[in-house]
PDB file of C-alpha atoms in Angstrom:
ATOM      1  CA  MET A   1     -10.800   6.418 -39.741  1.00 42.00           C
ATOM      2  CA  ASN A   2      -7.321   7.372 -39.741  1.00 54.00           C
ATOM      3  CA  ASP A   3      -6.715   9.580 -42.725  1.00 57.00           C
ATOM      4  CA  VAL A   4      -2.977   8.694 -42.844  1.00 55.00           C
ATOM      5  CA  LEU A   5      -3.680   5.243 -42.829  1.00 54.00           C
ATOM      6  CA  ARG A   6      -5.951   5.617 -45.709  1.00 56.00           C
ATOM      7  CA  ARG A   7      -3.702   8.076 -47.784  1.00 54.00           C
ATOM      8  CA  ARG A   8      -0.898   5.743 -47.349  1.00 51.00           C
ATOM      9  CA  SER A   9      -2.920   2.405 -48.268  1.00 55.00           C
ATOM     10  CA  VAL A  10      -4.908   4.050 -51.567  1.00 57.00           C
ATOM     11  CA  GLY A  11      -2.294   6.540 -52.849  1.00 52.00           C
ATOM     12  CA  ALA A  12       0.318   6.600 -55.164  1.00 49.00           C
ATOM     13  CA  PRO A  13       2.942   4.258 -54.892  1.00 55.00           C
ATOM     14  CA  ALA A  14       6.106   5.276 -52.983  1.00 85.00           C
ATOM     15  CA  ALA A  15       8.643   4.204 -50.481  1.00 91.00           C
ATOM     16  CA  ARG A  16       6.766   5.441 -47.672  1.00 91.00           C
ATOM     17  CA  SER A  17       3.322   3.980 -48.368  1.00 91.00           C
ATOM     18  CA  THR A  18       5.416   0.544 -48.641  1.00 93.00           C
ATOM     19  CA  LEU A  19       7.179   0.915 -45.756  1.00 95.00           C
ATOM     20  CA  LEU A  20       4.170   1.030 -43.642  1.00 92.00           C
ATOM     21  CA  THR A  21       3.198  -2.108 -45.212  1.00 94.00           C
ATOM     22  CA  VAL A  22       6.587  -3.377 -44.085  1.00 95.00           C
ATOM     23  CA  LEU A  23       6.204  -1.981 -40.418  1.00 96.00           C
ATOM     24  CA  GLY A  24       2.645  -3.267 -40.051  1.00 94.00           C
ATOM     25  CA  GLU A  25       3.548  -6.879 -41.598  1.00 95.00           C
ATOM     26  CA  PHE A  26       6.669  -7.112 -39.904  1.00 95.00           C
ATOM     27  CA  LEU A  27       7.754  -4.757 -37.220  1.00 96.00           C
ATOM     28  CA  LEU A  28       4.279  -4.692 -35.362  1.00 95.00           C
ATOM     29  CA  GLN A  29       4.793  -8.014 -33.904  1.00 92.00           C
ATOM     30  CA  ARG A  30       8.740  -7.051 -33.001  1.00 93.00           C
ATOM     31  CA  PRO A  31       8.804  -4.805 -29.882  1.00 90.00           C
ATOM     32  CA  ASP A  32      12.611  -5.053 -29.844  1.00 93.00           C
ATOM     33  CA  GLY A  33      12.348  -3.189 -33.143  1.00 95.00           C
ATOM     34  CA  ALA A  34      14.953  -3.648 -36.105  1.00 97.00           C
ATOM     35  CA  TRP A  35      18.041  -2.449 -37.101  1.00 97.00           C
ATOM     36  CA  GLN A  36      17.961   1.071 -39.452  1.00 97.00           C
ATOM     37  CA  GLU A  37      20.026  -0.768 -42.222  1.00 96.00           C
ATOM     38  CA  ALA A  38      17.492  -3.717 -42.024  1.00 96.00           C
ATOM     39  CA  LEU A  39      14.551  -1.514 -42.711  1.00 97.00           C
ATOM     40  CA  ILE A  40      16.748   0.205 -45.745  1.00 96.00           C
ATOM     41  CA  GLY A  41      17.673  -3.250 -47.327  1.00 96.00           C
ATOM     42  CA  ALA A  42      14.030  -4.635 -46.867  1.00 96.00           C
ATOM     43  CA  LEU A  43      12.710  -1.378 -49.230  1.00 95.00           C
ATOM     44  CA  ALA A  44      15.843  -2.217 -51.354  1.00 94.00           C
ATOM     45  CA  LEU A  45      14.668  -5.939 -52.115  1.00 93.00           C
ATOM     46  CA  LEU A  46      11.299  -4.162 -52.973  1.00 93.00           C
ATOM     47  CA  GLY A  47      12.889  -2.207 -55.751  1.00 92.00           C
ATOM     48  CA  TYR A  48      13.802   0.988 -54.408  1.00 94.00           C
ATOM     49  CA  THR A  49      17.174   2.554 -54.368  1.00 94.00           C
ATOM     50  CA  ALA A  50      19.263   3.067 -51.373  1.00 92.00           C
ATOM     51  CA  GLY A  51      18.726   6.760 -51.398  1.00 94.00           C
ATOM     52  CA  ALA A  52      14.833   6.571 -51.362  1.00 94.00           C
ATOM     53  CA  ALA A  53      14.682   3.910 -48.945  1.00 95.00           C
ATOM     54  CA  ARG A  54      17.039   6.021 -46.350  1.00 95.00           C
ATOM     55  CA  GLN A  55      14.831   9.006 -46.859  1.00 95.00           C
ATOM     56  CA  ALA A  56      11.810   7.171 -46.239  1.00 94.00           C
ATOM     57  CA  VAL A  57      13.196   5.937 -42.902  1.00 95.00           C
ATOM     58  CA  VAL A  58      14.437   9.079 -42.086  1.00 94.00           C
ATOM     59  CA  ARG A  59      11.325  10.917 -42.797  1.00 94.00           C
ATOM     60  CA  SER A  60       9.163   8.431 -41.118  1.00 94.00           C
ATOM     61  CA  THR A  61      11.476   8.844 -37.832  1.00 95.00           C
ATOM     62  CA  ARG A  62      11.225  12.767 -38.200  1.00 94.00           C
ATOM     63  CA  GLU A  63       7.221  12.576 -38.435  1.00 91.00           C
ATOM     64  CA  GLY A  64       6.721  10.246 -35.696  1.00 92.00           C
ATOM     65  CA  TRP A  65       6.169   7.018 -36.986  1.00 93.00           C
ATOM     66  CA  LEU A  66       9.520   5.401 -35.812  1.00 96.00           C
ATOM     67  CA  GLU A  67      11.806   6.180 -33.035  1.00 96.00           C
ATOM     68  CA  ALA A  68      15.534   5.293 -32.830  1.00 95.00           C
ATOM     69  CA  GLU A  69      17.887   4.584 -30.089  1.00 95.00           C
ATOM     70  CA  ARG A  70      21.637   4.701 -30.832  1.00 94.00           C
ATOM     71  CA  ILE A  71      23.735   1.469 -29.783  1.00 94.00           C
ATOM     72  CA  GLY A  72      26.987   2.095 -30.869  1.00 93.00           C
ATOM     73  CA  ARG A  73      27.274   3.400 -34.327  1.00 92.00           C
ATOM     74  CA  ARG A  74      23.951   2.105 -35.174  1.00 94.00           C
ATOM     75  CA  SER A  75      20.534   2.554 -34.835  1.00 95.00           C
ATOM     76  CA  ARG A  76      17.699   0.266 -33.688  1.00 96.00           C
ATOM     77  CA  MET A  77      13.974   1.457 -34.958  1.00 97.00           C
ATOM     78  CA  ARG A  78      11.151   0.857 -33.179  1.00 97.00           C
ATOM     79  CA  LEU A  79       7.138   1.905 -33.598  1.00 96.00           C
ATOM     80  CA  THR A  80       6.170   4.971 -31.559  1.00 96.00           C
ATOM     81  CA  PRO A  81       3.079   4.009 -29.548  1.00 95.00           C
ATOM     82  CA  SER A  82       0.880   6.308 -31.907  1.00 93.00           C
ATOM     83  CA  SER A  83       2.029   4.372 -35.180  1.00 93.00           C
ATOM     84  CA  ALA A  84       1.519   1.071 -33.534  1.00 95.00           C
ATOM     85  CA  GLU A  85      -2.126   1.795 -32.710  1.00 93.00           C
ATOM     86  CA  LEU A  86      -2.475   3.045 -36.386  1.00 89.00           C
ATOM     87  CA  LEU A  87      -0.841  -0.107 -37.451  1.00 92.00           C
ATOM     88  CA  ARG A  88      -3.023  -2.258 -35.045  1.00 93.00           C
ATOM     89  CA  ASP A  89      -6.170  -0.462 -36.439  1.00 87.00           C
ATOM     90  CA  GLY A  90      -4.850  -1.380 -39.994  1.00 86.00           C
ATOM     91  CA  ALA A  91      -4.470  -4.732 -39.204  1.00 90.00           C
ATOM     92  CA  ARG A  92      -7.952  -5.018 -37.939  1.00 89.00           C
ATOM     93  CA  ARG A  93      -9.507  -3.546 -41.213  1.00 84.00           C
ATOM     94  CA  ILE A  94      -7.278  -5.539 -43.537  1.00 88.00           C
ATOM     95  CA  TYR A  95      -7.388  -8.954 -41.972  1.00 90.00           C
ATOM     96  CA  GLY A  96     -11.030  -8.380 -40.758  1.00 88.00           C
ATOM     97  CA  PHE A  97     -12.456  -7.461 -44.386  1.00 91.00           C
ATOM     98  CA  GLY A  98     -13.962  -9.445 -46.986  1.00 89.00           C
ATOM     99  CA  GLU A  99     -15.678 -11.930 -45.172  1.00 85.00           C
ATOM    100  CA  PRO A 100     -19.292 -13.042 -46.334  1.00 82.00           C
ATOM    101  CA  ALA A 101     -21.879 -10.598 -44.865  1.00 81.00           C
ATOM    102  CA  SER A 102     -25.904 -10.577 -45.025  1.00 83.00           C
ATOM    103  CA  TRP A 103     -28.139  -7.860 -44.925  1.00 91.00           C
ATOM    104  CA  ASP A 104     -31.492  -7.191 -43.205  1.00 91.00           C
ATOM    105  CA  GLY A 105     -33.004  -4.948 -45.809  1.00 92.00           C
ATOM    106  CA  ARG A 106     -32.574  -1.676 -44.135  1.00 95.00           C
ATOM    107  CA  TRP A 107     -30.410   1.401 -45.080  1.00 96.00           C
ATOM    108  CA  LEU A 108     -28.740   4.300 -43.575  1.00 96.00           C
ATOM    109  CA  LEU A 109     -29.579   7.489 -45.319  1.00 96.00           C
ATOM    110  CA  LEU A 110     -27.286  10.788 -44.237  1.00 95.00           C
ATOM    111  CA  VAL A 111     -28.263  13.950 -45.455  1.00 95.00           C
ATOM    112  CA  LEU A 112     -25.207  16.242 -45.180  1.00 94.00           C
ATOM    113  CA  ARG A 113     -25.704  20.202 -45.249  1.00 93.00           C
ATOM    114  CA  VAL A 114     -22.535  22.559 -45.357  1.00 92.00           C
ATOM    115  CA  PRO A 115     -22.976  26.217 -45.589  1.00 91.00           C
ATOM    116  CA  GLU A 116     -21.839  27.151 -49.277  1.00 88.00           C
ATOM    117  CA  GLN A 117     -18.758  29.095 -48.282  1.00 89.00           C
ATOM    118  CA  ARG A 118     -16.939  26.384 -46.587  1.00 91.00           C
ATOM    119  CA  ARG A 119     -16.129  24.135 -49.467  1.00 89.00           C
ATOM    120  CA  GLU A 120     -13.016  22.903 -47.753  1.00 91.00           C
ATOM    121  CA  LEU A 121     -15.321  21.150 -45.087  1.00 90.00           C
ATOM    122  CA  ARG A 122     -17.487  19.896 -47.635  1.00 90.00           C
ATOM    123  CA  HIS A 123     -14.636  18.169 -49.458  1.00 89.00           C
ATOM    124  CA  ARG A 124     -13.008  16.659 -46.187  1.00 87.00           C
ATOM    125  CA  LEU A 125     -16.611  15.524 -44.910  1.00 90.00           C
ATOM    126  CA  THR A 126     -17.460  14.048 -48.396  1.00 90.00           C
ATOM    127  CA  THR A 127     -14.211  11.975 -48.595  1.00 86.00           C
ATOM    128  CA  GLN A 128     -14.499  10.647 -45.098  1.00 86.00           C
ATOM    129  CA  LEU A 129     -17.928   9.328 -45.917  1.00 90.00           C
ATOM    130  CA  ALA A 130     -16.885   7.799 -49.345  1.00 88.00           C
ATOM    131  CA  TRP A 131     -13.834   6.224 -47.844  1.00 81.00           C
ATOM    132  CA  SER A 132     -16.104   5.154 -45.274  1.00 85.00           C
ATOM    133  CA  GLY A 133     -18.085   3.045 -47.821  1.00 89.00           C
ATOM    134  CA  PHE A 134     -21.139   5.379 -48.251  1.00 94.00           C
ATOM    135  CA  GLY A 135     -22.356   5.996 -51.522  1.00 95.00           C
ATOM    136  CA  SER A 136     -23.630   9.657 -52.875  1.00 95.00           C
ATOM    137  CA  LEU A 137     -27.297   9.881 -54.587  1.00 95.00           C
ATOM    138  CA  GLY A 138     -26.344  13.813 -54.993  1.00 94.00           C
ATOM    139  CA  GLY A 139     -28.007  16.661 -53.330  1.00 92.00           C
ATOM    140  CA  GLY A 140     -25.922  15.771 -50.209  1.00 93.00           C
ATOM    141  CA  LEU A 141     -27.835  12.559 -49.931  1.00 96.00           C
ATOM    142  CA  TRP A 142     -25.624   9.515 -48.951  1.00 96.00           C
ATOM    143  CA  ILE A 143     -26.286   5.996 -48.308  1.00 97.00           C
ATOM    144  CA  THR A 144     -24.777   2.356 -47.161  1.00 96.00           C
ATOM    145  CA  PRO A 145     -26.545  -0.780 -46.322  1.00 95.00           C
ATOM    146  CA  HIS A 146     -24.493  -0.709 -43.082  1.00 93.00           C
ATOM    147  CA  VAL A 147     -26.992   0.841 -40.348  1.00 92.00           C
ATOM    148  CA  GLU A 148     -24.245   0.028 -37.756  1.00 90.00           C
ATOM    149  CA  ARG A 149     -21.738   2.848 -39.475  1.00 88.00           C
ATOM    150  CA  GLU A 150     -23.964   5.758 -38.220  1.00 89.00           C
ATOM    151  CA  ALA A 151     -21.987   5.685 -34.885  1.00 85.00           C
ATOM    152  CA  LEU A 152     -18.746   6.326 -36.969  1.00 80.00           C
ATOM    153  CA  VAL A 153     -20.067   9.512 -38.428  1.00 85.00           C
ATOM    154  CA  GLN A 154     -19.132  12.672 -37.357  1.00 81.00           C
ATOM    155  CA  ALA A 155     -20.335  16.275 -38.269  1.00 78.00           C
ATOM    156  CA  GLU A 156     -18.084  19.121 -37.839  1.00 83.00           C
ATOM    157  CA  ALA A 157     -19.768  22.643 -37.238  1.00 86.00           C
ATOM    158  CA  PRO A 158     -21.287  24.186 -39.070  1.00 91.00           C
ATOM    159  CA  ALA A 159     -21.835  20.930 -41.216  1.00 88.00           C
ATOM    160  CA  GLN A 160     -25.369  19.552 -40.097  1.00 91.00           C
ATOM    161  CA  LEU A 161     -26.391  15.843 -40.547  1.00 92.00           C
ATOM    162  CA  LEU A 162     -29.671  14.299 -40.381  1.00 93.00           C
ATOM    163  CA  SER A 163     -29.761  10.396 -40.731  1.00 94.00           C
ATOM    164  CA  PHE A 164     -32.507   8.276 -41.573  1.00 95.00           C
ATOM    165  CA  ARG A 165     -32.731   4.164 -41.447  1.00 95.00           C
ATOM    166  CA  ALA A 166     -35.285   3.194 -44.023  1.00 93.00           C
ATOM    167  CA  GLU A 167     -36.197   0.452 -46.690  1.00 93.00           C
ATOM    168  CA  LEU A 168     -36.613   1.156 -50.267  1.00 92.00           C
ATOM    169  CA  GLY A 169     -40.257   1.930 -51.106  1.00 91.00           C
ATOM    170  CA  ALA A 170     -42.215   1.151 -54.346  1.00 91.00           C
ATOM    171  CA  PHE A 171     -40.174   3.313 -56.542  1.00 91.00           C
ATOM    172  CA  GLY A 172     -37.283   2.472 -57.981  1.00 88.00           C
ATOM    173  CA  ARG A 173     -34.531  -0.489 -57.717  1.00 93.00           C
ATOM    174  CA  THR A 174     -32.124  -1.761 -55.663  1.00 93.00           C
ATOM    175  CA  ALA A 175     -29.862  -2.289 -58.458  1.00 93.00           C
ATOM    176  CA  GLY A 176     -30.383   1.273 -59.695  1.00 94.00           C
ATOM    177  CA  VAL A 177     -29.562   2.630 -56.425  1.00 95.00           C
ATOM    178  CA  ILE A 178     -26.530   0.801 -56.018  1.00 96.00           C
ATOM    179  CA  ALA A 179     -25.438   1.618 -59.892  1.00 95.00           C
ATOM    180  CA  GLU A 180     -25.824   5.461 -58.636  1.00 96.00           C
ATOM    181  CA  ALA A 181     -24.158   5.455 -55.439  1.00 96.00           C
ATOM    182  CA  TRP A 182     -21.148   3.176 -56.223  1.00 96.00           C
ATOM    183  CA  ASP A 183     -18.939   2.550 -59.256  1.00 96.00           C
ATOM    184  CA  LEU A 184     -18.801  -1.746 -59.037  1.00 96.00           C
ATOM    185  CA  PRO A 185     -17.557  -2.046 -62.510  1.00 96.00           C
ATOM    186  CA  ALA A 186     -13.962  -0.037 -61.670  1.00 96.00           C
ATOM    187  CA  LEU A 187     -14.068  -2.119 -58.094  1.00 97.00           C
ATOM    188  CA  ARG A 188     -14.527  -5.283 -60.338  1.00 97.00           C
ATOM    189  CA  GLU A 189     -11.416  -4.587 -62.319  1.00 97.00           C
ATOM    190  CA  GLN A 190      -9.332  -3.925 -59.220  1.00 96.00           C
ATOM    191  CA  TYR A 191     -10.343  -7.478 -57.846  1.00 97.00           C
ATOM    192  CA  ARG A 192      -9.708  -8.940 -61.259  1.00 97.00           C
ATOM    193  CA  GLN A 193      -6.495  -7.623 -61.505  1.00 96.00           C
ATOM    194  CA  PHE A 194      -5.715  -8.639 -57.908  1.00 97.00           C
ATOM    195  CA  ILE A 195      -6.285 -12.225 -58.694  1.00 97.00           C
ATOM    196  CA  ALA A 196      -4.200 -12.053 -61.809  1.00 96.00           C
ATOM    197  CA  ASP A 197      -1.206 -10.479 -60.063  1.00 95.00           C
ATOM    198  CA  PHE A 198      -0.891 -13.062 -57.061  1.00 96.00           C
ATOM    199  CA  SER A 199      -2.572 -16.265 -58.532  1.00 96.00           C
ATOM    200  CA  PRO A 200       0.636 -17.390 -60.218  1.00 93.00           C
ATOM    201  CA  ALA A 201       3.040 -16.329 -57.299  1.00 88.00           C
ATOM    202  CA  ARG A 202       4.983 -19.409 -55.959  1.00 91.00           C
ATOM    203  CA  PRO A 203       8.145 -17.418 -54.490  1.00 93.00           C
ATOM    204  CA  ARG A 204      11.300 -19.674 -53.445  1.00 92.00           C
ATOM    205  CA  GLY A 205      13.443 -18.414 -50.974  1.00 94.00           C
ATOM    206  CA  GLY A 206      13.354 -15.971 -48.069  1.00 93.00           C
ATOM    207  CA  ALA A 207      14.152 -12.734 -50.188  1.00 93.00           C
ATOM    208  CA  ALA A 208      11.500 -13.783 -52.614  1.00 94.00           C
ATOM    209  CA  THR A 209       9.024 -14.494 -50.171  1.00 95.00           C
ATOM    210  CA  PHE A 210       9.332 -11.371 -48.494  1.00 95.00           C
ATOM    211  CA  ALA A 211       8.942  -9.453 -51.619  1.00 94.00           C
ATOM    212  CA  ALA A 212       5.996 -11.413 -52.497  1.00 95.00           C
ATOM    213  CA  GLN A 213       4.084 -11.398 -49.318  1.00 95.00           C
ATOM    214  CA  THR A 214       4.793  -7.531 -48.542  1.00 95.00           C
ATOM    215  CA  ALA A 215       3.402  -6.878 -52.332  1.00 94.00           C
ATOM    216  CA  LEU A 216       0.399  -9.096 -51.190  1.00 95.00           C
ATOM    217  CA  VAL A 217      -0.790  -7.311 -48.216  1.00 95.00           C
ATOM    218  CA  HIS A 218       0.147  -3.684 -49.855  1.00 93.00           C
ATOM    219  CA  ALA A 219      -2.185  -4.417 -52.715  1.00 94.00           C
ATOM    220  CA  TRP A 220      -4.899  -6.121 -50.366  1.00 95.00           C
ATOM    221  CA  ARG A 221      -4.923  -3.496 -47.961  1.00 92.00           C
ATOM    222  CA  ARG A 222      -6.338  -0.732 -50.004  1.00 91.00           C
ATOM    223  CA  PHE A 223      -9.974  -2.875 -50.586  1.00 93.00           C
ATOM    224  CA  PRO A 224     -11.243  -1.676 -47.209  1.00 90.00           C
ATOM    225  CA  PHE A 225     -11.023   1.717 -48.450  1.00 86.00           C
ATOM    226  CA  VAL A 226     -12.091   1.436 -51.864  1.00 90.00           C
ATOM    227  CA  ASP A 227     -14.745  -1.343 -51.514  1.00 94.00           C
ATOM    228  CA  PRO A 228     -18.235  -0.220 -49.581  1.00 93.00           C
ATOM    229  CA  GLY A 229     -18.359  -3.759 -48.513  1.00 93.00           C
ATOM    230  CA  LEU A 230     -21.831  -4.317 -49.934  1.00 95.00           C
ATOM    231  CA  PRO A 231     -23.182  -7.476 -48.316  1.00 94.00           C
ATOM    232  CA  ASP A 232     -23.624 -10.677 -50.595  1.00 91.00           C
ATOM    233  CA  ASP A 233     -27.247  -9.915 -51.110  1.00 90.00           C
ATOM    234  CA  LEU A 234     -26.731  -6.981 -52.790  1.00 94.00           C
ATOM    235  CA  LEU A 235     -24.097  -8.137 -55.000  1.00 94.00           C
ATOM    236  CA  PRO A 236     -23.893 -10.190 -58.452  1.00 92.00           C
ATOM    237  CA  ARG A 237     -23.274 -13.965 -58.218  1.00 92.00           C
ATOM    238  CA  ASP A 238     -20.212 -13.708 -60.098  1.00 95.00           C
ATOM    239  CA  TRP A 239     -18.634 -10.776 -57.686  1.00 96.00           C
ATOM    240  CA  PRO A 240     -14.967 -11.122 -57.336  1.00 97.00           C
ATOM    241  CA  ARG A 241     -14.406 -10.356 -53.901  1.00 96.00           C
ATOM    242  CA  ARG A 242     -14.852 -13.750 -52.423  1.00 94.00           C
ATOM    243  CA  GLN A 243     -12.270 -15.452 -54.662  1.00 96.00           C
ATOM    244  CA  ALA A 244      -9.825 -12.486 -53.784  1.00 97.00           C
ATOM    245  CA  HIS A 245     -10.392 -12.936 -50.285  1.00 96.00           C
ATOM    246  CA  GLU A 246      -9.550 -16.777 -50.393  1.00 96.00           C
ATOM    247  CA  LEU A 247      -6.679 -16.020 -52.447  1.00 97.00           C
ATOM    248  CA  PHE A 248      -5.446 -13.400 -50.027  1.00 96.00           C
ATOM    249  CA  ARG A 249      -6.010 -15.656 -47.204  1.00 95.00           C
ATOM    250  CA  GLU A 250      -4.326 -18.914 -49.103  1.00 95.00           C
ATOM    251  CA  ARG A 251      -1.213 -16.876 -49.845  1.00 94.00           C
ATOM    252  CA  HIS A 252      -0.310 -14.883 -46.844  1.00 93.00           C
TER     253      HIS A 252
END
C-alpha cells in the first residue's frame, strides 16, 4: 500500500489532496498533459483561492508528482512516471472496491511482536495493518476474513510476525469478533453521509459537472482505506455499502 495515496485519500481536505483527485480522474488518461493554468483553474472551480491552487501545483511539481515543460511563456504539466503508477494503483483501488464478496469461513490471524523500545516502528506497522483492512483484537493480535492478504503483509526487523489461518471455535461469536475489531457504526455513518450528499446531485453545465464528479470521486476514494471490506456474509442485511457503491457507479 502506498502511504502517500492513503494519507491524501483520508486526510483533512486540502488543495493538494483535491489536486490528486483531479490528476487521477482527468490527467492520468492524457499523456499530453495540461496547461498549468488549467490545473489552477480547476482547483479554483472547486473552491480554492488562486494562491492556494498555484501553491498546490508548484509543491506537487517540486515533490515529483508533476513535471513541467516550458512552451513559450506557458508551462505544460505532465505526470511523472512514479506519480502515474501511484494514480493507476489508486484507480484500481477506487473502481475495484465495493463489489459483493463471499466468504469461506476462514480468518487470517496475525500476531505482531515489536520490541517495547521501538514504539515508532510499532505505530507504523499497526497503522499499515489497519489501513490494509485488519482489525485489532488487542495484545498484538490482528484479524481479517481476507486470507489472501497474507501475501501483502511485510514485517520490518526487529519486528516479528506469526500468521494463522483458522475458523472460529466453540467459544465466542462472529458478531462479537467483528464488533471488537472494527468500528462499523462509524463506518455506516460515513456511507450514509455519502449517500445523502450525492443522491440529489444533478449538475448542469460543464463546470458544475466537473466539480460534482471531482467531489464524488474525492469522497469515494477514502472508502477502500477506511472500510475493511468485510464480505457480505459478515455484515447486516441493511449494510449501506452496496447502495453507496451503486450510487457511485451511476453518478460517475
